[in-house]
Structure formats: structure tokens, C-alpha cells
Amino acid sequence: MFSGAQISLYPMTDDFVGVITNALSALDPYREKLRIETDDISTLLVGTPDVVFAAMRDLFAAAAASGKHCVLHATISRGCPGEPDDPMCQVPEFLGPWAPLDERKAKAHAAVADAPVIGQESAAQFSLYTLGIDGHMDEIYGCIDFVKNSGTFEKSKNFCTKLRGDTGAVFSTVHEALVRFGPPAGHVTIDLTVSANSPSKR
Amino acid sequence: MFSGAQISLYPMTDDFVGVITNALSALDPYREKLRIETDDISTLLVGTPDVVFAAMRDLFAAAAASGKHCVLHATISRGCPGEPDDPMCQVPEFLGPWAPLDERKAKAHAAVADAPVIGQESAAQFSLYTLGIDGHMDEIYGCIDFVKNSGTFEKSKNFCTKLRGDTGAVFSTVHEALVRFGPPAGHVTIDLTVSANSPSKR
């Protein structure tokens, strides 16, 4: 299994470099458990999904604490057949048999209920893609049903599902979508956008 | 077939609202051929891929002409089984049989060679997902091979492929990836990020 994300942080301010630089220290607690590579479009985080999601959450919350309109985008992946296996990325959810959908939904709900409260409201939208399997929409509809009852659901949109809530619950919801849906050893990806302090109408 | 994109424009400036508002007139030539809906995270464009990509390209180029660091993100989809068929979205590439991979690559190269020159350099990265089929990586590797010879290829990254070039050629390359790879009537999605005027190292 290989898992990680390409992430980008967009602070809508003349001082976007300062906001990003100040937020980077939020990654410090996670650096030993991640491989990190940066270029002019995105930063790669390779590690287990729990570490990758916690790092993204804390980075985003630190940037949003500036009060500026900030957006984080992440291209998240696990199990891509084109990437090497990496022991750094192993978690229990990716091993063993494929549990029934209802059991996975229940575990996902329990995890979101246990998510830390960050104290920063975020809106988000994401698309889940379960690749290389027939009947991929069954897993996607199962995930949408979980999200609708997660406490963070705002609305369904074309091509994605929109969330709103505390940043802790929002990132936990998307983390659970990645690890609980699709085959345990399968190729699953997420296209995620998280936004705070937007002046626009919902 | 139903096709379109959820797009977001991020100008990294205090005047992000002004940059976005000024760029919106670039959509005017396409408005009659698109369904457009906006909320606080993204704007939905529903229409044929050629119109959706031309609209995204011109909107992005207009924003980038401000000289500010601007990023456009798009969640692009065609053929999602959860969306209704829409006659507004029909194009020849989605009808008829599945042509051999080499023939599709040749058509994709010809289209990129014919792309209009916009006069604005962009960097971009994208991930192509062909859903609901076995052997999805064959289509993805076929697409990567096309991109490597498209004239816009910069490098392979984990989870995505990075492009650089004139904004016309860059958007044309991603458009061809969407319409030429995966089954003609299949569910294919793209996670796209385009960036201009970045101060960061490549």
C-alpha cells in the first residue's frame, strides 16, 4: 500500500507567502512520520492516512487562523497500482477482508464522533473515486449515505458532496471516506477542497 | 452523457474579489452553451467538454493577466452514472465504438497541435480517473504516454502528471485526456490544478 496527498494552500491575500510560512510549523509534529516534497504547484505528503489527514487539518487551521480567506486543495490517494508498496503507509483498515458496508459506516460514524474540536469552521467539498472495480457507484453511494448522517453534511452537488462544520469533524469525515470505502487493498482517491473565511454566499 | 466541472479561481491578492469579478466577462461568449451555478466553494459549468475547457481556459487567462499569482482548480467529470443524461453535453467522442489506443493518441496529439496560442504561460497538474472498468491503469498509462509526447509535459509526480506551456496547449492537453481515454460512454473524471505567476521554485 502507498498512500498520501498532493496538497496546496491558497491564502487570498497579498501576504500569501507569509501566511503559508507561518502555518508550516503546524506540520512539525508530523514531519518524522511523513515524506514531504514541494514544488511550485503542490506539496507531497506520503504517510498513513491518519497522519496525512491530521497534518492537512492542522496546516489548514493554522492558515485560517490568520482570518484571511484560505483554501486547501488535496489530491489524496491510497493503493495506486503505479506506486511502490511502502511500509510507512500501512494501517489496519487496509488489511484483512472487506467488511459489510453497514459495519464500515458504523466505524466511520464512531471516528467522526471522536474527532478533536479545532474551533475553526470550514466548508469543504470532495469527490471519492474507487477505481478498478465493477459497481464502483455502490461504494460511492454507501459513502454518501455515511456523509449525510455524519453531522458535517451540507448538500449534494454535481460531481461532489459539500460539508460544513468544525475543521476537526470535516477532515475526519473525509479521512473516513478514504479508508472505509472501496476494497481494503484497492485504489481509492479523493479530490478535496476546504475553505474558511470566504466572503461569498453559500 | 452528462459532463461539466466544478471550478474555483484563487487569486493570491487582497483584491481577489476584484480579480475574479474582472475575469468573469471572459465567460460571456460561452454562457449560452453552459449551465452555471455558483456557491461559496465553486462554480458549476455543465456543457460539452470543448465549451467547458474553453471557458475555463479564458477565465483563467483573464485572471492571470492581472499579474497576480492565480490558481484555478477544477473537478471535471463525464458520464457519471449518478447524473442525468443531458443532450447539451453530447460530442462525437462519446458516441460510437472504442477506437484503438494508438488512434486515440494520434487524434489527441493533432488537437493539441491545433490549440490556440493564448500568450500566457501556465503550469498545471492533473490526475485522470477512469471508473467502473477493469484494467483502468491501461487507459491511465496510455494517457500518460500521450501527455509525455504532447509538448506540454514537465514531469511525473506521485498521484498526478505536471504540465507547463502556453495556457492554450495546457488546457487542450487536459481536454484531450478527458475525451480520448476511458470508454466513450464511460465515467471519467479529472482533478486539475492550473497555476500562473507563482513565485515558488519549480
mmCIF file of C-alpha atoms in Angstrom:
data_model
loop_
_atom_site.group_PDB
_atom_site.id
_atom_site.type_symbol
_atom_site.label_atom_id
_atom_site.label_comp_id
_atom_site.label_asym_id
_atom_site.label_seq_id
_atom_site.Cartn_x
_atom_site.Cartn_y
_atom_site.Cartn_z
ATOM 1 C CA MET A 1 0.000 0.000 0.000
ATOM 2 C CA PHE A 2 1.152 3.534 -0.801
ATOM 3 C CA SER A 3 -0.868 6.493 0.475
ATOM 4 C CA GLY A 4 -0.548 10.220 0.618
ATOM 5 C CA ALA A 5 -1.651 13.503 -0.880
ATOM 6 C CA GLN A 6 -0.554 16.361 -3.082
ATOM 7 C CA ILE A 7 -1.678 19.443 -1.139
ATOM 8 C CA SER A 8 -1.790 23.165 -1.927
ATOM 9 C CA LEU A 9 -2.682 26.068 0.340
ATOM 10 C CA TYR A 10 -4.168 29.254 -1.134
ATOM 11 C CA PRO A 11 -4.416 32.303 1.166
ATOM 12 C CA MET A 12 -6.266 35.064 -0.735
ATOM 13 C CA THR A 13 -4.018 37.910 0.421
ATOM 14 C CA ASP A 14 -1.012 39.923 -0.819
ATOM 15 C CA ASP A 15 0.887 38.282 2.060
ATOM 16 C CA PHE A 16 0.120 34.722 0.932
ATOM 17 C CA VAL A 17 3.778 33.733 1.348
ATOM 18 C CA GLY A 18 3.736 34.974 4.964
ATOM 19 C CA VAL A 19 0.504 33.155 5.822
ATOM 20 C CA ILE A 20 1.836 29.893 4.357
ATOM 21 C CA THR A 21 5.245 30.266 6.047
ATOM 22 C CA ASN A 22 3.640 30.955 9.426
ATOM 23 C CA ALA A 23 1.340 27.942 9.075
ATOM 24 C CA LEU A 24 4.128 25.498 8.219
ATOM 25 C CA SER A 25 5.129 24.967 11.858
ATOM 26 C CA ALA A 26 1.797 23.143 12.255
ATOM 27 C CA LEU A 27 3.423 20.293 10.285
ATOM 28 C CA ASP A 28 6.289 19.900 12.794
ATOM 29 C CA PRO A 29 4.648 17.213 14.996
ATOM 30 C CA TYR A 30 4.135 15.044 11.899
ATOM 31 C CA ARG A 31 7.394 15.509 9.988
ATOM 32 C CA GLU A 32 9.041 12.304 11.264
ATOM 33 C CA LYS A 33 6.135 10.220 10.026
ATOM 34 C CA LEU A 34 5.879 11.833 6.590
ATOM 35 C CA ARG A 35 7.886 12.094 3.403
ATOM 36 C CA ILE A 36 7.482 15.695 2.189
ATOM 37 C CA GLU A 37 8.426 17.133 -1.246
ATOM 38 C CA THR A 38 7.493 20.611 -2.525
ATOM 39 C CA ASP A 39 7.403 22.308 -5.935
ATOM 40 C CA ASP A 40 5.621 25.386 -7.341
ATOM 41 C CA ILE A 41 2.178 23.702 -7.522
ATOM 42 C CA SER A 42 1.856 21.392 -4.531
ATOM 43 C CA THR A 43 3.474 19.630 -1.597
ATOM 44 C CA LEU A 44 3.547 15.841 -1.452
ATOM 45 C CA LEU A 45 2.811 14.178 1.883
ATOM 46 C CA VAL A 46 3.430 10.413 1.973
ATOM 47 C CA GLY A 47 2.353 8.532 5.105
ATOM 48 C CA THR A 48 -0.563 6.737 6.705
ATOM 49 C CA PRO A 49 -3.945 8.407 6.103
ATOM 50 C CA ASP A 50 -4.383 9.293 9.801
ATOM 51 C CA VAL A 51 -1.085 11.210 9.832
ATOM 52 C CA VAL A 52 -1.658 12.801 6.406
ATOM 53 C CA PHE A 53 -5.164 13.996 7.409
ATOM 54 C CA ALA A 54 -4.029 15.311 10.809
ATOM 55 C CA ALA A 55 -1.183 17.213 9.128
ATOM 56 C CA MET A 56 -3.510 18.717 6.487
ATOM 57 C CA ARG A 57 -6.056 19.668 9.145
ATOM 58 C CA ASP A 58 -3.561 21.412 11.400
ATOM 59 C CA LEU A 59 -1.857 23.189 8.491
ATOM 60 C CA PHE A 60 -5.198 24.453 7.191
ATOM 61 C CA ALA A 61 -6.438 25.531 10.628
ATOM 62 C CA ALA A 62 -3.183 27.447 11.244
ATOM 63 C CA ALA A 63 -3.548 29.314 7.942
ATOM 64 C CA ALA A 64 -7.273 30.014 8.517
ATOM 65 C CA ALA A 65 -6.430 31.452 11.961
ATOM 66 C CA SER A 66 -4.929 34.408 10.047
ATOM 67 C CA GLY A 67 -8.541 35.443 9.368
ATOM 68 C CA LYS A 68 -7.817 35.615 5.634
ATOM 69 C CA HIS A 69 -9.901 33.658 3.116
ATOM 70 C CA CYS A 70 -7.876 30.422 2.803
ATOM 71 C CA VAL A 71 -8.418 27.326 0.689
ATOM 72 C CA LEU A 72 -6.621 23.984 0.854
ATOM 73 C CA HIS A 73 -6.818 21.575 -2.057
ATOM 74 C CA ALA A 74 -5.665 17.963 -1.819
ATOM 75 C CA THR A 75 -5.378 15.146 -4.331
ATOM 76 C CA ILE A 76 -5.451 12.135 -1.998
ATOM 77 C CA SER A 77 -4.672 8.538 -2.964
ATOM 78 C CA ARG A 78 -4.236 5.087 -1.500
ATOM 79 C CA GLY A 79 -3.327 1.823 -3.196
ATOM 80 C CA CYS A 80 -2.411 3.238 -6.608
ATOM 81 C CA PRO A 81 -1.026 0.243 -8.581
ATOM 82 C CA GLY A 82 1.539 2.574 -10.176
ATOM 83 C CA GLU A 83 3.170 3.416 -6.823
ATOM 84 C CA PRO A 84 5.507 1.154 -4.812
ATOM 85 C CA ASP A 85 4.339 -0.526 -1.612
ATOM 86 C CA ASP A 86 5.563 1.431 1.387
ATOM 87 C CA PRO A 87 5.579 0.027 4.944
ATOM 88 C CA MET A 88 5.327 3.663 6.156
ATOM 89 C CA CYS A 89 1.742 3.698 4.830
ATOM 90 C CA GLN A 90 0.268 0.565 6.490
ATOM 91 C CA VAL A 91 -2.872 0.868 8.646
ATOM 92 C CA PRO A 92 -5.275 -1.853 9.860
ATOM 93 C CA GLU A 93 -8.112 -0.658 7.585
ATOM 94 C CA PHE A 94 -6.113 -1.713 4.522
ATOM 95 C CA LEU A 95 -5.542 -5.298 5.698
ATOM 96 C CA GLY A 96 -7.929 -8.214 6.135
ATOM 97 C CA PRO A 97 -11.262 -8.889 4.448
ATOM 98 C CA TRP A 98 -13.796 -6.400 3.113
ATOM 99 C CA ALA A 99 -16.297 -5.826 5.946
ATOM 100 C CA PRO A 100 -20.031 -5.331 5.175
ATOM 101 C CA LEU A 101 -20.969 -1.763 4.216
ATOM 102 C CA ASP A 102 -23.096 -1.184 7.345
ATOM 103 C CA GLU A 103 -20.221 -2.201 9.619
ATOM 104 C CA ARG A 104 -17.875 0.190 7.837
ATOM 105 C CA LYS A 105 -20.396 3.032 8.056
ATOM 106 C CA ALA A 106 -20.754 2.455 11.820
ATOM 107 C CA LYS A 107 -16.970 2.612 12.326
ATOM 108 C CA ALA A 108 -16.818 5.786 10.232
ATOM 109 C CA HIS A 109 -19.550 7.433 12.338
ATOM 110 C CA ALA A 110 -17.747 6.493 15.566
ATOM 111 C CA ALA A 111 -14.498 8.008 14.297
ATOM 112 C CA VAL A 112 -16.143 11.322 13.323
ATOM 113 C CA ALA A 113 -17.844 11.483 16.735
ATOM 114 C CA ASP A 114 -14.379 11.152 18.331
ATOM 115 C CA ALA A 115 -12.752 13.824 16.145
ATOM 116 C CA PRO A 116 -10.966 16.622 18.035
ATOM 117 C CA VAL A 117 -12.698 20.007 18.078
ATOM 118 C CA ILE A 118 -10.410 22.546 16.380
ATOM 119 C CA GLY A 119 -12.565 25.653 16.910
ATOM 120 C CA GLN A 120 -12.375 26.817 13.285
ATOM 121 C CA GLU A 121 -15.407 26.437 10.986
ATOM 122 C CA SER A 122 -14.706 25.140 7.499
ATOM 123 C CA ALA A 123 -16.692 24.410 4.378
ATOM 124 C CA ALA A 124 -15.452 21.590 2.167
ATOM 125 C CA GLN A 125 -16.373 19.514 -0.837
ATOM 126 C CA PHE A 126 -14.964 16.238 -2.026
ATOM 127 C CA SER A 127 -15.318 13.511 -4.617
ATOM 128 C CA LEU A 128 -14.497 9.874 -3.833
ATOM 129 C CA TYR A 129 -13.257 7.604 -6.631
ATOM 130 C CA THR A 130 -12.989 3.834 -6.138
ATOM 131 C CA LEU A 131 -11.020 2.523 -9.110
ATOM 132 C CA GLY A 132 -10.558 -0.795 -10.839
ATOM 133 C CA ILE A 133 -13.780 -2.376 -9.575
ATOM 134 C CA ASP A 134 -17.156 -3.072 -11.116
ATOM 135 C CA GLY A 135 -20.077 -1.462 -9.339
ATOM 136 C CA HIS A 136 -17.989 1.451 -8.088
ATOM 137 C CA MET A 137 -21.149 3.514 -7.533
ATOM 138 C CA ASP A 138 -22.289 1.138 -4.753
ATOM 139 C CA GLU A 139 -19.284 2.160 -2.677
ATOM 140 C CA ILE A 140 -19.755 5.830 -3.598
ATOM 141 C CA TYR A 141 -23.458 5.755 -2.646
ATOM 142 C CA GLY A 142 -22.518 3.963 0.603
ATOM 143 C CA CYS A 143 -20.039 6.722 1.363
ATOM 144 C CA ILE A 144 -22.593 9.442 0.519
ATOM 145 C CA ASP A 145 -25.066 7.782 2.910
ATOM 146 C CA PHE A 146 -22.413 7.848 5.664
ATOM 147 C CA VAL A 147 -21.641 11.506 4.941
ATOM 148 C CA LYS A 148 -25.314 12.506 5.017
ATOM 149 C CA ASN A 149 -25.511 11.208 8.583
ATOM 150 C CA SER A 150 -22.073 12.381 9.703
ATOM 151 C CA GLY A 151 -23.155 15.729 11.160
ATOM 152 C CA THR A 152 -20.965 17.598 8.634
ATOM 153 C CA PHE A 153 -23.193 17.197 5.538
ATOM 154 C CA GLU A 154 -24.297 20.468 3.900
ATOM 155 C CA LYS A 155 -25.586 19.447 0.467
ATOM 156 C CA SER A 156 -25.104 17.230 -2.566
ATOM 157 C CA LYS A 157 -23.666 18.929 -5.637
ATOM 158 C CA ASN A 158 -22.949 17.729 -9.140
ATOM 159 C CA PHE A 159 -19.705 15.700 -9.023
ATOM 160 C CA CYS A 160 -19.111 16.155 -5.274
ATOM 161 C CA THR A 161 -20.574 16.369 -1.757
ATOM 162 C CA LYS A 162 -20.352 19.518 0.349
ATOM 163 C CA LEU A 163 -19.590 19.598 4.082
ATOM 164 C CA ARG A 164 -19.592 22.286 6.750
ATOM 165 C CA GLY A 165 -18.639 22.189 10.398
ATOM 166 C CA ASP A 166 -15.744 22.286 12.778
ATOM 167 C CA THR A 167 -12.468 21.673 10.925
ATOM 168 C CA GLY A 168 -11.822 18.576 13.072
ATOM 169 C CA ALA A 169 -15.083 16.888 12.092
ATOM 170 C CA VAL A 170 -14.771 17.949 8.449
ATOM 171 C CA PHE A 171 -11.302 16.410 7.989
ATOM 172 C CA SER A 172 -12.346 13.319 9.969
ATOM 173 C CA THR A 173 -15.343 12.790 7.654
ATOM 174 C CA VAL A 174 -13.131 12.879 4.556
ATOM 175 C CA HIS A 175 -10.497 10.631 6.213
ATOM 176 C CA GLU A 176 -13.175 8.024 6.963
ATOM 177 C CA ALA A 177 -14.408 8.254 3.356
ATOM 178 C CA LEU A 178 -10.907 7.357 2.143
ATOM 179 C CA VAL A 179 -10.195 4.427 4.465
ATOM 180 C CA ARG A 180 -13.663 2.793 4.848
ATOM 181 C CA PHE A 181 -14.952 2.749 1.266
ATOM 182 C CA GLY A 182 -13.571 0.789 -1.664
ATOM 183 C CA PRO A 183 -11.686 -2.507 -1.231
ATOM 184 C CA PRO A 184 -9.163 -2.592 1.673
ATOM 185 C CA ALA A 185 -6.220 -3.067 -0.675
ATOM 186 C CA GLY A 186 -7.862 -1.175 -3.562
ATOM 187 C CA HIS A 187 -7.053 2.017 -5.424
ATOM 188 C CA VAL A 188 -9.129 4.843 -3.931
ATOM 189 C CA THR A 189 -8.671 8.577 -4.492
ATOM 190 C CA ILE A 190 -10.267 11.788 -3.225
ATOM 191 C CA ASP A 191 -10.372 15.279 -4.744
ATOM 192 C CA LEU A 192 -10.785 17.590 -1.694
ATOM 193 C CA THR A 193 -11.276 21.354 -1.337
ATOM 194 C CA VAL A 194 -11.548 23.003 2.109
ATOM 195 C CA SER A 195 -12.371 26.700 2.564
ATOM 196 C CA ALA A 196 -12.511 29.131 5.519
ATOM 197 C CA ASN A 197 -13.368 32.829 5.889
ATOM 198 C CA SER A 198 -14.992 33.102 2.449
ATOM 199 C CA PRO A 199 -16.924 36.339 1.838
ATOM 200 C CA SER A 200 -19.200 34.581 -0.709
ATOM 201 C CA LYS A 201 -22.790 33.461 -0.263
ATOM 202 C CA ARG A 202 -23.233 29.750 0.473
ATOM 203 C CA MET B 1 -23.935 11.635 -21.095
ATOM 204 C CA PHE B 2 -23.574 14.427 -18.545
ATOM 205 C CA SER B 3 -20.358 16.443 -18.471
ATOM 206 C CA GLY B 4 -19.032 19.506 -16.739
ATOM 207 C CA ALA B 5 -16.813 20.794 -13.970
ATOM 208 C CA GLN B 6 -16.837 22.369 -10.549
ATOM 209 C CA ILE B 7 -14.282 25.184 -10.867
ATOM 210 C CA SER B 8 -12.686 27.589 -8.378
ATOM 211 C CA LEU B 9 -10.383 30.529 -9.028
ATOM 212 C CA TYR B 10 -7.856 31.598 -6.382
ATOM 213 C CA PRO B 11 -6.057 34.931 -6.925
ATOM 214 C CA MET B 12 -3.439 35.330 -4.161
ATOM 215 C CA THR B 13 -4.106 39.023 -3.505
ATOM 216 C CA ASP B 14 -6.082 41.229 -1.090
ATOM 217 C CA ASP B 15 -8.162 42.204 -4.168
ATOM 218 C CA PHE B 16 -9.130 38.607 -5.002
ATOM 219 C CA VAL B 17 -12.774 39.618 -5.434
ATOM 220 C CA GLY B 18 -11.779 42.311 -7.951
ATOM 221 C CA VAL B 19 -9.548 39.946 -9.957
ATOM 222 C CA ILE B 20 -12.321 37.327 -10.116
ATOM 223 C CA THR B 21 -15.018 39.875 -10.996
ATOM 224 C CA ASN B 22 -12.899 41.374 -13.781
ATOM 225 C CA ALA B 23 -12.151 37.922 -15.215
ATOM 226 C CA LEU B 24 -15.801 36.818 -15.323
ATOM 227 C CA SER B 25 -16.501 38.630 -18.617
ATOM 228 C CA ALA B 26 -14.245 36.004 -20.245
ATOM 229 C CA LEU B 27 -17.136 33.575 -19.745
ATOM 230 C CA ASP B 28 -19.601 35.711 -21.753
ATOM 231 C CA PRO B 29 -19.004 34.041 -25.161
ATOM 232 C CA TYR B 30 -19.844 30.667 -23.605
ATOM 233 C CA ARG B 31 -22.793 31.477 -21.330
ATOM 234 C CA GLU B 32 -25.489 30.368 -23.809
ATOM 235 C CA LYS B 33 -23.903 26.921 -24.086
ATOM 236 C CA LEU B 34 -23.396 26.370 -20.355
ATOM 237 C CA ARG B 35 -25.457 25.879 -17.248
ATOM 238 C CA ILE B 36 -23.700 27.857 -14.476
ATOM 239 C CA GLU B 37 -24.332 27.687 -10.706
ATOM 240 C CA THR B 38 -22.174 29.321 -8.010
ATOM 241 C CA ASP B 39 -21.763 28.909 -4.248
ATOM 242 C CA ASP B 40 -19.022 29.802 -1.748
ATOM 243 C CA ILE B 41 -16.685 26.964 -2.814
ATOM 244 C CA SER B 42 -17.024 26.530 -6.572
ATOM 245 C CA THR B 43 -18.874 27.307 -9.779
ATOM 246 C CA LEU B 44 -20.546 24.507 -11.731
ATOM 247 C CA LEU B 45 -20.182 24.551 -15.514
ATOM 248 C CA VAL B 46 -22.352 21.995 -17.344
ATOM 249 C CA GLY B 47 -21.818 21.638 -21.092
ATOM 250 C CA THR B 48 -19.788 19.792 -23.700
ATOM 251 C CA PRO B 49 -16.115 19.327 -22.769
ATOM 252 C CA ASP B 50 -14.912 21.615 -25.591
ATOM 253 C CA VAL B 51 -17.039 24.506 -24.296
ATOM 254 C CA VAL B 52 -16.245 23.803 -20.627
ATOM 255 C CA PHE B 53 -12.481 23.710 -21.326
ATOM 256 C CA ALA B 54 -12.535 26.864 -23.496
ATOM 257 C CA ALA B 55 -14.467 28.697 -20.775
ATOM 258 C CA MET B 56 -12.048 27.553 -18.030
ATOM 259 C CA ARG B 57 -9.039 28.489 -20.175
ATOM 260 C CA ASP B 58 -10.275 32.004 -20.981
ATOM 261 C CA LEU B 59 -11.389 32.654 -17.388
ATOM 262 C CA PHE B 60 -8.005 31.560 -16.057
ATOM 263 C CA ALA B 61 -6.036 33.537 -18.671
ATOM 264 C CA ALA B 62 -8.060 36.673 -17.872
ATOM 265 C CA ALA B 63 -7.319 36.327 -14.143
ATOM 266 C CA ALA B 64 -3.623 35.557 -14.749
ATOM 267 C CA ALA B 65 -3.348 38.688 -16.926
ATOM 268 C CA SER B 66 -3.655 40.645 -13.647
ATOM 269 C CA GLY B 67 -0.059 39.580 -12.987
ATOM 270 C CA LYS B 68 -1.077 38.177 -9.584
ATOM 271 C CA HIS B 69 -0.331 34.585 -8.614
ATOM 272 C CA CYS B 70 -3.564 32.834 -9.667
ATOM 273 C CA VAL B 71 -4.652 29.204 -9.412
ATOM 274 C CA LEU B 72 -7.671 27.509 -10.965
ATOM 275 C CA HIS B 73 -8.868 24.176 -9.648
ATOM 276 C CA ALA B 74 -11.413 22.027 -11.471
ATOM 277 C CA THR B 75 -13.163 18.768 -10.628
ATOM 278 C CA ILE B 76 -14.109 17.593 -14.130
ATOM 279 C CA SER B 77 -16.464 14.707 -14.941
ATOM 280 C CA ARG B 78 -18.155 12.965 -17.836
ATOM 281 C CA GLY B 79 -20.551 10.050 -17.854
ATOM 282 C CA CYS B 80 -21.189 9.843 -14.102
ATOM 283 C CA PRO B 81 -23.920 7.190 -13.678
ATOM 284 C CA GLY B 82 -25.418 9.291 -10.876
ATOM 285 C CA GLU B 83 -26.123 12.253 -13.174
ATOM 286 C CA PRO B 84 -28.958 12.511 -15.731
ATOM 287 C CA ASP B 85 -28.256 12.296 -19.472
ATOM 288 C CA ASP B 86 -28.157 15.755 -20.966
ATOM 289 C CA PRO B 87 -28.359 16.424 -24.731
ATOM 290 C CA MET B 88 -26.438 19.672 -24.033
ATOM 291 C CA CYS B 89 -23.357 17.540 -23.301
ATOM 292 C CA GLN B 90 -23.159 15.332 -26.425
ATOM 293 C CA VAL B 91 -19.973 15.267 -28.507
ATOM 294 C CA PRO B 92 -18.831 12.776 -31.185
ATOM 295 C CA GLU B 93 -16.042 11.376 -28.971
ATOM 296 C CA PHE B 94 -18.660 9.924 -26.596
ATOM 297 C CA LEU B 95 -20.557 8.002 -29.294
ATOM 298 C CA GLY B 96 -19.611 5.002 -31.374
ATOM 299 C CA PRO B 97 -17.111 2.233 -30.619
ATOM 300 C CA TRP B 98 -13.939 2.407 -28.548
ATOM 301 C CA ALA B 99 -11.110 3.140 -31.020
ATOM 302 C CA PRO B 100 -7.639 1.551 -30.556
ATOM 303 C CA LEU B 101 -5.397 3.409 -28.098
ATOM 304 C CA ASP B 102 -2.855 4.464 -30.786
ATOM 305 C CA GLU B 103 -5.602 6.019 -32.910
ATOM 306 C CA ARG B 104 -6.919 7.987 -29.930
ATOM 307 C CA LYS B 105 -3.410 9.169 -29.026
ATOM 308 C CA ALA B 106 -2.890 10.412 -32.609
ATOM 309 C CA LYS B 107 -6.159 12.397 -32.511
ATOM 310 C CA ALA B 108 -5.195 13.860 -29.144
ATOM 311 C CA HIS B 109 -1.791 14.978 -30.484
ATOM 312 C CA ALA B 110 -3.424 16.595 -33.523
ATOM 313 C CA ALA B 111 -5.837 18.520 -31.299
ATOM 314 C CA VAL B 112 -3.061 19.868 -29.046
ATOM 315 C CA ALA B 113 -1.070 20.928 -32.137
ATOM 316 C CA ASP B 114 -4.135 22.937 -33.249
ATOM 317 C CA ALA B 115 -4.713 24.597 -29.863
ATOM 318 C CA PRO B 116 -4.908 28.408 -29.927
ATOM 319 C CA VAL B 117 -1.885 30.280 -28.526
ATOM 320 C CA ILE B 118 -3.055 32.365 -25.547
ATOM 321 C CA GLY B 119 0.265 34.077 -24.750
ATOM 322 C CA GLN B 120 0.158 33.269 -21.018
ATOM 323 C CA GLU B 121 2.457 30.570 -19.581
ATOM 324 C CA SER B 122 0.849 28.172 -17.098
ATOM 325 C CA ALA B 123 1.959 25.251 -15.010
ATOM 326 C CA ALA B 124 -0.624 22.558 -14.313
ATOM 327 C CA GLN B 125 -1.034 19.125 -12.829
ATOM 328 C CA PHE B 126 -3.834 16.643 -13.230
ATOM 329 C CA SER B 127 -4.991 13.150 -12.349
ATOM 330 C CA LEU B 128 -7.190 11.102 -14.706
ATOM 331 C CA TYR B 129 -9.595 8.540 -13.235
ATOM 332 C CA THR B 130 -11.381 6.022 -15.469
ATOM 333 C CA LEU B 131 -14.045 4.418 -13.297
ATOM 334 C CA GLY B 132 -16.084 1.237 -13.371
ATOM 335 C CA ILE B 133 -13.722 -0.715 -15.605
ATOM 336 C CA ASP B 134 -11.165 -3.430 -15.005
ATOM 337 C CA GLY B 135 -7.637 -2.593 -16.112
ATOM 338 C CA HIS B 136 -8.137 1.128 -15.536
ATOM 339 C CA MET B 137 -4.367 1.623 -15.369
ATOM 340 C CA ASP B 138 -4.023 0.680 -19.084
ATOM 341 C CA GLU B 139 -6.043 3.754 -20.012
ATOM 342 C CA ILE B 140 -4.166 5.895 -17.497
ATOM 343 C CA TYR B 141 -0.765 4.727 -18.788
ATOM 344 C CA GLY B 142 -2.000 5.345 -22.357
ATOM 345 C CA CYS B 143 -2.947 8.860 -21.390
ATOM 346 C CA ILE B 144 0.400 9.442 -19.636
ATOM 347 C CA ASP B 145 2.186 8.288 -22.800
ATOM 348 C CA PHE B 146 0.164 10.812 -24.850
ATOM 349 C CA VAL B 147 0.944 13.586 -22.344
ATOM 350 C CA LYS B 148 4.679 12.808 -22.357
ATOM 351 C CA ASN B 149 4.716 13.479 -26.109
ATOM 352 C CA SER B 150 2.261 16.395 -26.102
ATOM 353 C CA GLY B 151 4.849 19.189 -25.858
ATOM 354 C CA THR B 152 3.379 20.306 -22.504
ATOM 355 C CA PHE B 153 4.841 17.555 -20.276
ATOM 356 C CA GLU B 154 7.039 18.769 -17.406
ATOM 357 C CA LYS B 155 7.348 15.771 -15.084
ATOM 358 C CA SER B 156 5.616 12.803 -13.481
ATOM 359 C CA LYS B 157 4.694 13.226 -9.822
ATOM 360 C CA ASN B 158 3.114 10.906 -7.278
ATOM 361 C CA PHE B 159 -0.645 10.809 -7.986
ATOM 362 C CA CYS B 160 -0.548 13.229 -10.951
ATOM 363 C CA THR B 161 1.268 14.477 -14.057
ATOM 364 C CA LYS B 162 2.664 18.000 -14.336
ATOM 365 C CA LEU B 163 2.467 20.195 -17.426
ATOM 366 C CA ARG B 164 3.920 23.560 -18.438
ATOM 367 C CA GLY B 165 3.448 25.662 -21.526
ATOM 368 C CA ASP B 166 1.174 28.133 -23.199
ATOM 369 C CA THR B 167 -2.220 28.155 -21.498
ATOM 370 C CA GLY B 168 -3.894 27.131 -24.790
ATOM 371 C CA ALA B 169 -1.793 23.978 -25.156
ATOM 372 C CA VAL B 170 -2.045 23.133 -21.449
ATOM 373 C CA PHE B 171 -5.863 23.210 -21.380
ATOM 374 C CA SER B 172 -6.017 21.378 -24.724
ATOM 375 C CA THR B 173 -3.831 18.570 -23.333
ATOM 376 C CA VAL B 174 -6.142 18.069 -20.345
ATOM 377 C CA HIS B 175 -9.260 18.289 -22.559
ATOM 378 C CA GLU B 176 -7.883 15.530 -24.781
ATOM 379 C CA ALA B 177 -7.108 13.419 -21.701
ATOM 380 C CA LEU B 178 -10.772 13.631 -20.679
ATOM 381 C CA VAL B 179 -12.387 12.833 -24.027
ATOM 382 C CA ARG B 180 -9.941 10.301 -25.571
ATOM 383 C CA PHE B 181 -9.216 7.972 -22.625
ATOM 384 C CA GLY B 182 -11.639 5.646 -20.899
ATOM 385 C CA PRO B 183 -14.686 4.128 -22.637
ATOM 386 C CA PRO B 184 -16.629 6.566 -24.900
ATOM 387 C CA ALA B 185 -19.759 6.308 -22.742
ATOM 388 C CA GLY B 186 -17.827 5.638 -19.529
ATOM 389 C CA HIS B 187 -17.395 7.517 -16.260
ATOM 390 C CA VAL B 188 -14.151 9.514 -16.430
ATOM 391 C CA THR B 189 -13.032 12.286 -14.076
ATOM 392 C CA ILE B 190 -10.094 14.668 -13.802
ATOM 393 C CA ASP B 191 -8.681 16.543 -10.804
ATOM 394 C CA LEU B 192 -6.968 19.610 -12.364
ATOM 395 C CA THR B 193 -4.877 22.450 -10.898
ATOM 396 C CA VAL B 194 -3.525 25.268 -13.115
ATOM 397 C CA SER B 195 -1.154 27.955 -11.808
ATOM 398 C CA ALA B 196 0.349 31.187 -13.189
ATOM 399 C CA ASN B 197 2.743 33.824 -11.828
ATOM 400 C CA SER B 198 3.910 31.668 -8.906
ATOM 401 C CA PRO B 199 6.954 32.995 -7.036
ATOM 402 C CA SER B 200 7.938 29.456 -5.958
ATOM 403 C CA LYS B 201 10.723 27.298 -7.314
ATOM 404 C CA ARG B 202 9.623 24.623 -9.797
#
